[in-house]
Amino acid sequence: EDQVTQSPEALRLQEGESSSLNCSYTVSGLRGLFWYRQDPGKGPEFLFTLYSAGEEKEKERLKATLTKKESFLHITAPKPEDSATYLCAVRYTGANSKLTFGKGITLSVRP
Amino acid sequence: DGGITQSPKYLFRKEGQNVTLSCEQNLNHDAMYWYRQDPGQGLRLIYYSQIVNDFQKGDIAEGYSVSREKKESFPLTVTSAQKNPTAFYLCASSSGQADQPQHFGDGTRLSIL
């Protein structure tokens, strides 16, 4: 069964303390890996799409990378406003446009 | 502004009652989706539609029904057969192409009275 696993479940950082969030997947035939940010009571907001191993995308303090088995979301010098739940989703070959989501990582950044 | 509008934001259901959640998009997207989100769980796909007048069951379709009569609209009905309907419901849309992301509305929170 195709699965997406995110770790850790929760992460608490001090403002300015850089770290990484992990998303590992077991799907074969990856068509795309998607990162989203979700604030409480809101819908997920699209951040990045990665398609092939070695690819990297950046946006402000966030940088997403992809290998053949996992993706990392690196957060450099985070601020309290980066506090949110970060979701990873995978689309695999033959799934049409369907996504398989991980359970998410709740990030809390203390000032 | 282009986007996805879900209504209502909060909804309460009585025992034995069917309720309908609205989802409208003005992004000219072909594909639309309904997800359920429970605490500590990932988003689970209820139904999806790749084109008007066609839709497919997702992973947890039992107790739910949908229609897709217009490109812009994809309402979800939570029937009385759904015994545990309390959850956060999210609607999404995409162009339908495999390399394009899904974009989400801000959800409807359904609770049982």
XYZ file of N, CA and C in Angstrom:
672
model
N 0.851 -1.197 0.000
C 0.000 0.000 0.000
C 0.889 1.252 0.000
N 0.554 2.190 -0.830
C 1.313 3.433 -0.888
C 1.096 4.227 0.388
N 2.195 4.680 0.988
C 2.093 5.402 2.245
C 2.981 6.628 2.254
N 2.566 7.601 3.060
C 3.335 8.817 3.278
C 3.458 9.013 4.788
N 4.697 9.109 5.279
C 4.956 9.231 6.711
C 5.727 10.503 6.991
N 5.203 11.321 7.910
C 5.872 12.563 8.263
C 6.417 12.478 9.686
N 7.605 13.063 9.875
C 8.198 13.066 11.212
C 9.034 14.330 11.420
N 9.112 14.789 12.705
C 8.369 14.279 13.854
C 6.891 14.678 13.785
N 6.065 14.220 14.701
C 4.662 14.634 14.708
C 4.532 16.091 15.088
N 5.392 16.537 16.018
C 5.367 17.914 16.483
C 6.795 18.372 16.718
N 7.021 19.663 16.535
C 8.354 20.239 16.679
C 8.229 21.621 17.285
N 8.986 21.831 18.350
C 9.005 23.142 18.989
C 10.398 23.737 18.834
N 10.462 24.926 18.279
C 11.728 25.602 18.033
C 11.730 26.968 18.692
N 12.935 27.417 18.996
C 13.103 28.795 19.431
C 13.254 29.646 18.169
N 12.779 30.854 18.215
C 12.940 31.751 17.071
C 14.407 31.791 16.661
N 14.672 31.599 15.347
C 16.032 31.609 14.848
C 16.713 30.249 14.816
N 16.077 29.240 15.425
C 16.673 27.903 15.496
C 16.246 27.096 14.264
N 17.137 26.883 13.340
C 16.829 26.187 12.086
C 16.619 24.689 12.316
N 15.798 24.077 11.487
C 15.536 22.650 11.594
C 14.944 22.131 10.294
N 14.654 20.831 10.270
C 14.095 20.202 9.083
C 12.920 19.298 9.438
N 11.936 19.266 8.555
C 10.789 18.370 8.668
C 10.940 17.297 7.597
N 10.574 16.060 7.941
C 10.789 14.940 7.040
C 9.483 14.374 6.512
N 9.491 13.966 5.247
C 8.362 13.280 4.632
C 8.936 12.095 3.853
N 8.631 10.886 4.288
C 9.097 9.705 3.558
C 7.919 9.014 2.889
N 8.170 8.407 1.748
C 7.082 7.802 0.994
C 7.512 6.450 0.448
N 6.519 5.576 0.268
C 6.793 4.235 -0.227
C 6.153 3.989 -1.586
N 5.557 5.029 -2.158
C 4.916 4.857 -3.461
C 5.964 4.565 -4.524
N 5.563 3.827 -5.512
C 6.416 3.618 -6.678
C 5.871 4.480 -7.810
N 6.740 4.960 -8.653
C 6.272 5.788 -9.753
C 5.774 7.141 -9.290
N 6.638 7.889 -8.618
C 6.254 9.207 -8.108
C 5.985 10.165 -9.255
N 4.831 10.821 -9.209
C 4.510 11.848 -10.206
C 4.690 13.252 -9.645
N 4.750 13.356 -8.318
C 4.951 14.674 -7.728
C 4.802 14.589 -6.221
N 5.562 15.415 -5.496
C 5.447 15.523 -4.042
C 5.122 16.970 -3.722
N 4.109 17.176 -2.889
C 3.569 18.510 -2.630
C 3.677 18.831 -1.144
N 4.114 20.048 -0.836
C 4.122 20.539 0.537
C 3.058 21.629 0.679
N 2.333 21.552 1.809
C 1.309 22.537 2.130
C 1.540 23.035 3.557
N 1.070 24.248 3.816
C 1.024 24.803 5.165
C -0.440 24.961 5.544
N -0.789 24.561 6.781
C -2.159 24.705 7.238
C -2.193 25.409 8.588
N -2.905 26.530 8.646
C -3.129 27.251 9.898
C -4.406 26.728 10.553
N -4.527 26.853 11.878
C -5.710 26.312 12.576
C -7.016 26.857 12.019
N -7.951 25.962 11.736
C -9.262 26.369 11.243
C -9.285 26.820 9.800
N -8.181 26.609 9.083
C -8.083 27.030 7.682
C -7.782 25.837 6.785
N -7.956 26.037 5.481
C -7.571 25.013 4.533
C -6.079 25.063 4.249
N -5.493 23.958 3.768
C -4.070 23.945 3.424
C -3.741 24.944 2.318
N -2.578 25.560 2.479
C -2.073 26.520 1.494
C -0.891 25.892 0.777
N -0.938 25.871 -0.540
C 0.108 25.231 -1.330
C 1.439 25.979 -1.189
N 2.531 25.201 -0.983
C 3.864 25.779 -0.889
C 4.734 25.397 -2.092
N 4.977 24.091 -2.272
C 5.920 23.628 -3.290
C 5.443 22.340 -3.952
N 5.912 22.139 -5.189
C 5.837 20.848 -5.851
C 7.243 20.418 -6.242
N 7.588 19.156 -5.976
C 8.856 18.574 -6.389
C 8.562 17.349 -7.235
N 9.336 17.166 -8.325
C 9.014 16.096 -9.255
C 10.072 15.004 -9.334
N 11.342 15.369 -9.126
C 12.378 14.359 -9.331
C 13.477 14.510 -8.291
N 14.158 13.402 -8.010
C 15.227 13.387 -7.018
C 16.291 14.421 -7.371
N 16.726 15.156 -6.343
C 17.719 16.187 -6.543
C 17.128 17.579 -6.719
N 15.831 17.636 -6.915
C 15.176 18.927 -7.122
C 15.066 19.690 -5.800
N 15.183 21.015 -5.856
C 15.047 21.874 -4.685
C 14.186 23.075 -5.050
N 13.371 23.542 -4.099
C 12.565 24.745 -4.275
C 12.703 25.588 -3.013
N 12.695 26.916 -3.177
C 12.838 27.812 -2.024
C 11.779 28.898 -2.041
N 11.373 29.281 -0.820
C 10.446 30.389 -0.670
C 10.677 30.993 0.707
N 11.227 32.189 0.727
C 11.546 32.898 1.969
C 12.412 32.001 2.858
N 11.951 31.634 4.046
C 12.767 30.846 4.976
C 12.629 29.337 4.753
N 11.864 28.937 3.764
C 11.592 27.520 3.518
C 12.338 27.028 2.285
N 12.867 25.813 2.401
C 13.524 25.158 1.271
C 13.130 23.693 1.278
N 12.584 23.213 0.164
C 12.164 21.821 0.055
C 13.114 21.073 -0.857
N 13.478 19.855 -0.439
C 14.358 19.005 -1.229
C 13.731 17.627 -1.385
N 14.181 16.888 -2.408
C 13.602 15.577 -2.703
C 14.689 14.570 -3.050
N 14.589 13.371 -2.422
C 15.405 12.237 -2.819
C 14.454 11.149 -3.334
N 14.997 9.967 -3.591
C 14.157 8.912 -4.143
C 13.177 8.342 -3.128
N 13.430 8.587 -1.831
C 12.563 7.996 -0.815
C 11.989 9.007 0.169
N 12.462 10.251 0.127
C 11.971 11.199 1.110
C 12.170 12.635 0.641
N 11.469 13.516 1.348
C 11.611 14.948 1.104
C 11.831 15.629 2.450
N 12.593 16.708 2.406
C 12.813 17.512 3.599
C 12.314 18.927 3.342
N 11.699 19.489 4.389
C 11.358 20.905 4.374
C 12.251 21.573 5.413
N 13.244 22.323 4.922
C 14.197 22.982 5.804
C 13.669 24.367 6.143
N 13.710 24.702 7.416
C 13.261 26.026 7.859
C 14.461 26.737 8.469
N 14.855 27.822 7.831
C 16.034 28.572 8.261
C 15.614 29.792 9.072
N 16.191 29.911 10.275
C 15.916 31.046 11.164
C 14.418 31.323 11.260
N 13.638 30.342 11.743
C 12.188 30.516 11.767
C 11.733 31.644 12.680
N 10.540 32.181 12.353
C 9.898 33.216 13.137
C 8.578 32.647 13.693
N 8.032 33.289 14.719
C 6.765 32.788 15.274
C 5.661 32.630 14.230
N 5.644 33.473 13.215
C 4.608 33.374 12.187
C 4.764 32.140 11.294
N 5.852 31.412 11.430
C 6.011 30.144 10.710
C 5.305 28.997 11.425
N 4.786 29.261 12.618
C 4.059 28.230 13.369
C 2.821 27.822 12.596
N 2.687 26.526 12.330
C 1.574 25.983 11.544
C 1.759 24.473 11.478
N 0.816 23.801 10.827
C 0.975 22.392 10.510
C 1.412 22.282 9.059
N 2.458 21.508 8.813
C 2.990 21.338 7.469
C 2.627 19.938 6.972
N 1.944 19.912 5.832
C 1.456 18.671 5.250
C 2.257 18.312 4.008
N 2.509 17.027 3.862
C 3.173 16.490 2.681
C 2.178 15.578 1.969
N 2.159 15.634 0.646
C 1.254 14.771 -0.126
C 1.983 14.276 -1.365
N 1.625 13.078 -1.780
C 2.295 12.448 -2.913
C 1.276 12.044 -3.974
N 1.628 12.249 -5.208
C 0.825 11.748 -6.331
C 1.666 10.712 -7.052
N 1.116 9.544 -7.256
C 1.884 8.488 -7.905
C 1.283 8.113 -9.253
N 2.056 7.462 -10.059
C 1.635 7.073 -11.407
C 0.376 6.216 -11.341
N -0.599 6.553 -12.140
C -1.829 5.774 -12.184
C -2.895 6.271 -11.238
N -2.595 7.315 -10.476
C -3.555 7.804 -9.489
C -4.406 8.940 -10.043
N -4.373 9.167 -11.349
C -5.027 10.344 -11.933
C -4.489 11.578 -11.226
N -5.373 12.360 -10.648
C -4.896 13.549 -9.960
C -5.027 13.418 -8.446
N -5.255 12.193 -7.959
C -5.441 11.993 -6.527
C -4.138 12.148 -5.771
N -4.241 12.640 -4.525
C -3.094 12.782 -3.634
C -3.240 11.870 -2.424
N -2.104 11.369 -1.925
C -2.054 10.651 -0.655
C -1.324 11.541 0.334
N -1.992 11.868 1.455
C -1.442 12.810 2.423
C -0.809 12.096 3.610
N 0.259 12.708 4.164
C 0.753 12.333 5.475
C -0.099 12.994 6.546
N 0.213 12.671 7.828
C -0.605 13.189 8.929
C -0.239 14.607 9.327
N 0.873 15.106 8.816
C 1.242 16.478 9.123
C 2.222 16.603 10.276
N 2.948 17.715 10.310
C 3.883 18.043 11.384
C 3.480 19.398 11.935
N 3.208 19.450 13.238
C 2.823 20.715 13.864
C 4.069 21.417 14.374
N 4.355 22.570 13.798
C 5.526 23.349 14.153
C 5.122 24.519 15.028
N 5.822 24.680 16.138
C 5.596 25.812 17.023
C 6.924 26.540 17.205
N 6.935 27.835 16.920
C 8.151 28.635 17.046
C 7.941 29.666 18.150
N 8.768 29.568 19.189
C 8.637 30.467 20.339
C 9.491 31.717 20.136
N 8.951 32.892 20.507
C 9.742 34.121 20.344
C 10.884 34.193 21.335
N -11.109 38.027 -6.834
C -10.016 37.076 -6.614
C -10.491 35.655 -6.894
N -9.641 34.875 -7.591
C -9.992 33.481 -7.836
C -9.789 32.664 -6.602
N -10.691 31.685 -6.389
C -10.524 30.855 -5.220
C -11.633 29.856 -5.073
N -11.631 29.206 -3.904
C -12.601 28.175 -3.581
C -13.363 28.628 -2.353
N -14.676 28.612 -2.443
C -15.520 29.071 -1.341
C -16.314 27.899 -0.788
N -16.148 27.653 0.498
C -16.927 26.626 1.170
C -17.899 27.291 2.140
N -19.108 26.741 2.175
C -20.097 27.260 3.130
C -21.019 26.138 3.583
N -21.556 26.255 4.815
C -21.193 27.268 5.800
C -19.851 26.951 6.450
N -19.351 27.813 7.287
C -18.100 27.563 7.990
C -18.324 26.568 9.124
N -19.493 26.672 9.788
C -19.859 25.740 10.857
C -21.247 25.178 10.542
N -21.447 23.898 10.838
C -22.719 23.249 10.550
C -22.995 22.225 11.647
N -24.260 22.164 12.047
C -24.661 21.219 13.083
C -25.714 20.280 12.517
N -25.566 19.025 12.818
C -26.491 18.021 12.291
C -27.213 17.316 13.429
N -28.510 17.128 13.243
C -29.282 16.347 14.207
C -29.261 14.896 13.783
N -29.560 14.014 14.716
C -29.623 12.583 14.413
C -30.623 12.326 13.298
N -30.242 11.489 12.335
C -31.143 11.112 11.259
C -31.292 12.147 10.160
N -30.532 13.206 10.230
C -30.677 14.294 9.268
C -29.574 14.244 8.211
N -29.932 14.558 6.978
C -28.929 14.764 5.935
C -28.562 16.231 5.907
N -27.288 16.529 5.684
C -26.857 17.922 5.528
C -25.974 18.029 4.297
N -26.010 19.210 3.661
C -25.238 19.426 2.439
C -24.247 20.555 2.641
N -22.990 20.268 2.272
C -21.914 21.240 2.341
C -21.664 21.771 0.930
N -21.522 23.083 0.855
C -21.355 23.715 -0.444
C -19.883 23.960 -0.756
N -19.510 23.795 -2.035
C -18.170 24.112 -2.516
C -18.286 24.718 -3.914
N -17.788 25.946 -4.050
C -17.820 26.645 -5.336
C -16.412 27.135 -5.661
N -15.998 26.993 -6.939
C -14.690 27.499 -7.348
C -14.827 28.335 -8.614
N -13.996 29.378 -8.690
C -13.976 30.222 -9.891
C -12.593 30.221 -10.525
N -11.896 29.099 -10.385
C -10.551 28.938 -10.934
C -10.570 28.271 -12.302
N -11.750 27.949 -12.789
C -11.915 27.238 -14.058
C -11.226 25.873 -14.040
N -11.199 25.256 -12.866
C -10.590 23.938 -12.718
C -11.563 22.841 -13.113
N -11.010 21.790 -13.753
C -11.848 20.656 -14.137
C -12.104 19.708 -12.985
N -11.105 19.505 -12.128
C -11.199 18.483 -11.085
C -11.530 19.113 -9.731
N -12.373 18.418 -8.974
C -12.730 18.856 -7.625
C -12.736 17.650 -6.705
N -12.495 17.935 -5.402
C -12.280 16.866 -4.425
C -12.922 17.236 -3.091
N -13.316 16.203 -2.349
C -13.752 16.380 -0.970
C -12.899 15.496 -0.065
N -12.394 16.135 1.024
C -11.596 15.431 2.020
C -12.238 15.597 3.393
N -11.925 14.647 4.237
C -12.291 14.724 5.646
C -11.001 14.771 6.453
N -10.951 15.669 7.461
C -9.778 15.781 8.313
C -10.190 15.605 9.762
N -9.602 14.617 10.420
C -9.831 14.353 11.836
C -8.531 14.610 12.588
N -8.622 14.977 13.883
C -7.410 15.250 14.657
C -6.437 14.085 14.615
N -5.176 14.383 14.341
C -4.151 13.352 14.352
C -4.137 12.463 13.129
N -4.999 12.772 12.157
C -5.025 11.965 10.937
C -4.780 12.836 9.732
N -4.292 12.237 8.685
C -4.114 12.972 7.441
C -5.444 13.206 6.759
N -5.409 13.974 5.709
C -6.622 14.189 4.914
C -7.004 12.888 4.223
N -8.274 12.524 4.318
C -8.762 11.308 3.667
C -9.771 11.680 2.597
N -9.621 11.090 1.428
C -10.422 11.445 0.257
C -11.790 10.780 0.324
N -12.839 11.586 0.178
C -14.207 11.070 0.226
C -14.704 10.788 -1.204
N -14.722 11.796 -2.027
C -15.139 11.694 -3.426
C -14.289 12.656 -4.240
N -14.182 12.363 -5.537
C -13.548 13.310 -6.431
C -14.225 13.260 -7.792
N -14.056 14.360 -8.529
C -14.668 14.478 -9.845
C -13.644 15.074 -10.799
N -13.424 14.404 -11.913
C -12.427 14.888 -12.885
C -13.099 15.737 -13.968
N -14.432 15.609 -14.084
C -15.139 16.323 -15.135
C -16.610 16.419 -14.756
N -17.290 17.369 -15.328
C -18.709 17.560 -15.031
C -19.489 16.276 -15.323
N -20.475 15.995 -14.477
C -21.371 14.841 -14.591
C -20.677 13.509 -14.398
N -19.507 13.534 -13.773
C -18.794 12.292 -13.467
C -18.069 12.451 -12.147
N -18.104 11.401 -11.307
C -17.385 11.443 -10.049
C -17.070 10.007 -9.616
N -16.051 9.883 -8.764
C -15.612 8.571 -8.287
C -15.511 8.568 -6.770
N -15.701 7.400 -6.189
C -15.535 7.235 -4.752
C -14.060 7.312 -4.390
N -13.801 7.943 -3.240
C -12.463 7.929 -2.683
C -12.321 6.796 -1.688
N -11.500 7.026 -0.673
C -11.191 5.965 0.290
C -12.269 5.764 1.348
N -13.095 6.804 1.596
C -14.076 6.712 2.694
C -15.425 7.253 2.247
N -15.968 6.748 1.142
C -17.191 7.300 0.549
C -18.475 6.881 1.265
N -18.438 5.845 2.071
C -19.670 5.338 2.682
C -20.318 6.389 3.573
N -21.625 6.625 3.340
C -22.358 7.604 4.130
C -22.336 9.007 3.551
N -21.719 9.158 2.390
C -21.630 10.454 1.718
C -22.155 10.337 0.286
N -22.613 11.460 -0.277
C -22.972 11.494 -1.681
C -22.601 12.856 -2.256
N -22.388 12.895 -3.579
C -21.995 14.128 -4.253
C -22.741 14.243 -5.573
N -22.660 15.421 -6.170
C -23.125 15.649 -7.532
C -22.166 16.633 -8.185
N -22.112 16.612 -9.508
C -21.264 17.567 -10.234
C -22.028 17.953 -11.508
N -22.989 18.816 -11.326
C -23.831 19.268 -12.445
C -23.237 20.481 -13.145
N -22.400 21.227 -12.452
C -21.742 22.390 -13.026
C -20.248 22.310 -12.741
N -19.461 22.883 -13.595
C -18.004 22.861 -13.420
C -17.598 23.557 -12.126
N -18.333 24.601 -11.744
C -17.942 25.425 -10.603
C -18.337 24.839 -9.261
N -19.223 23.851 -9.253
C -19.847 23.443 -8.001
C -19.728 21.940 -7.753
N -19.469 21.572 -6.489
C -19.316 20.155 -6.139
C -19.833 19.962 -4.710
N -21.140 19.965 -4.511
C -21.696 19.838 -3.155
C -21.563 18.423 -2.602
N -21.359 18.362 -1.294
C -21.235 17.090 -0.575
C -22.398 16.945 0.398
N -23.113 15.820 0.320
C -24.170 15.537 1.287
C -23.685 14.486 2.275
N -23.799 14.819 3.553
C -23.487 13.866 4.609
C -24.813 13.245 5.027
N -24.988 11.977 4.750
C -26.277 11.344 4.993
C -26.355 10.799 6.411
N -27.549 10.393 6.802
C -27.756 9.826 8.135
C -27.040 8.481 8.270
N -26.619 7.908 7.159
C -25.889 6.635 7.200
C -24.452 6.817 7.686
N -23.960 8.037 7.695
C -22.606 8.320 8.184
C -22.700 8.461 9.693
N -22.233 7.455 10.415
C -22.446 7.386 11.862
C -21.480 8.242 12.673
N -20.408 8.658 12.076
C -19.436 9.487 12.796
C -19.058 10.691 11.944
N -19.998 11.610 11.737
C -19.766 12.694 10.788
C -18.987 13.877 11.339
N -18.764 13.939 12.627
C -18.073 15.090 13.212
C -16.646 15.154 12.704
N -16.323 16.222 11.967
C -15.002 16.359 11.355
C -14.910 17.723 10.688
N -13.725 18.004 10.175
C -13.453 19.202 9.370
C -13.427 18.752 7.915
N -14.304 19.339 7.086
C -14.430 18.918 5.698
C -13.787 19.963 4.786
N -12.930 19.494 3.902
C -12.184 20.370 3.001
C -12.502 20.026 1.553
N -12.732 21.059 0.779
C -12.952 20.933 -0.652
C -11.716 21.462 -1.373
N -11.340 20.839 -2.460
C -10.181 21.275 -3.236
C -10.505 21.202 -4.720
N -9.699 21.903 -5.501
C -9.832 21.803 -6.951
C -8.445 21.846 -7.576
N -8.367 21.341 -8.802
C -7.119 21.418 -9.564
C -7.447 21.382 -11.043
N -6.434 21.656 -11.851
C -6.641 21.607 -13.305
C -6.920 20.177 -13.756
N -6.520 19.204 -12.920
C -6.697 17.804 -13.278
C -5.447 17.186 -13.870
N -4.479 18.015 -14.230
C -3.221 17.496 -14.746
C -2.376 16.986 -13.587
N -1.677 15.886 -13.824
C -1.011 15.181 -12.730
C 0.063 16.020 -12.048
N 0.654 16.972 -12.760
C 1.752 17.732 -12.162
C 1.289 19.030 -11.492
N 0.004 19.256 -11.427
C -0.507 20.488 -10.855
C -1.050 20.263 -9.437
N -0.849 21.229 -8.534
C -1.301 21.050 -7.151
C -2.809 21.216 -7.034
N -3.338 20.720 -5.934
C -4.712 21.002 -5.567
C -4.725 22.252 -4.692
N -5.774 23.044 -4.842
C -5.949 24.247 -4.033
C -7.203 24.074 -3.195
N -7.129 24.520 -1.947
C -8.166 24.207 -0.979
C -8.993 25.421 -0.565
N -10.249 25.130 -0.186
C -11.069 26.107 0.499
C -10.725 26.121 1.977
N -11.456 26.930 2.752
C -11.171 27.074 4.176
C -12.007 26.171 5.070
N -12.716 25.237 4.473
C -13.318 24.157 5.244
C -14.660 24.462 5.864
N -15.367 23.378 6.206
C -16.609 23.424 6.975
C -16.443 22.470 8.156
N -16.733 22.978 9.355
C -16.648 22.117 10.538
C -18.048 21.623 10.868
N -18.232 20.321 10.812
C -19.532 19.700 11.058
C -19.534 19.052 12.440
N -20.574 19.347 13.198
C -20.718 18.771 14.538
C -22.113 18.174 14.692
N -22.236 17.267 15.634
C -23.522 16.607 15.888
C -24.181 17.220 17.111
N -25.478 17.536 16.966
C -26.223 18.070 18.109
C -26.681 16.934 19.017
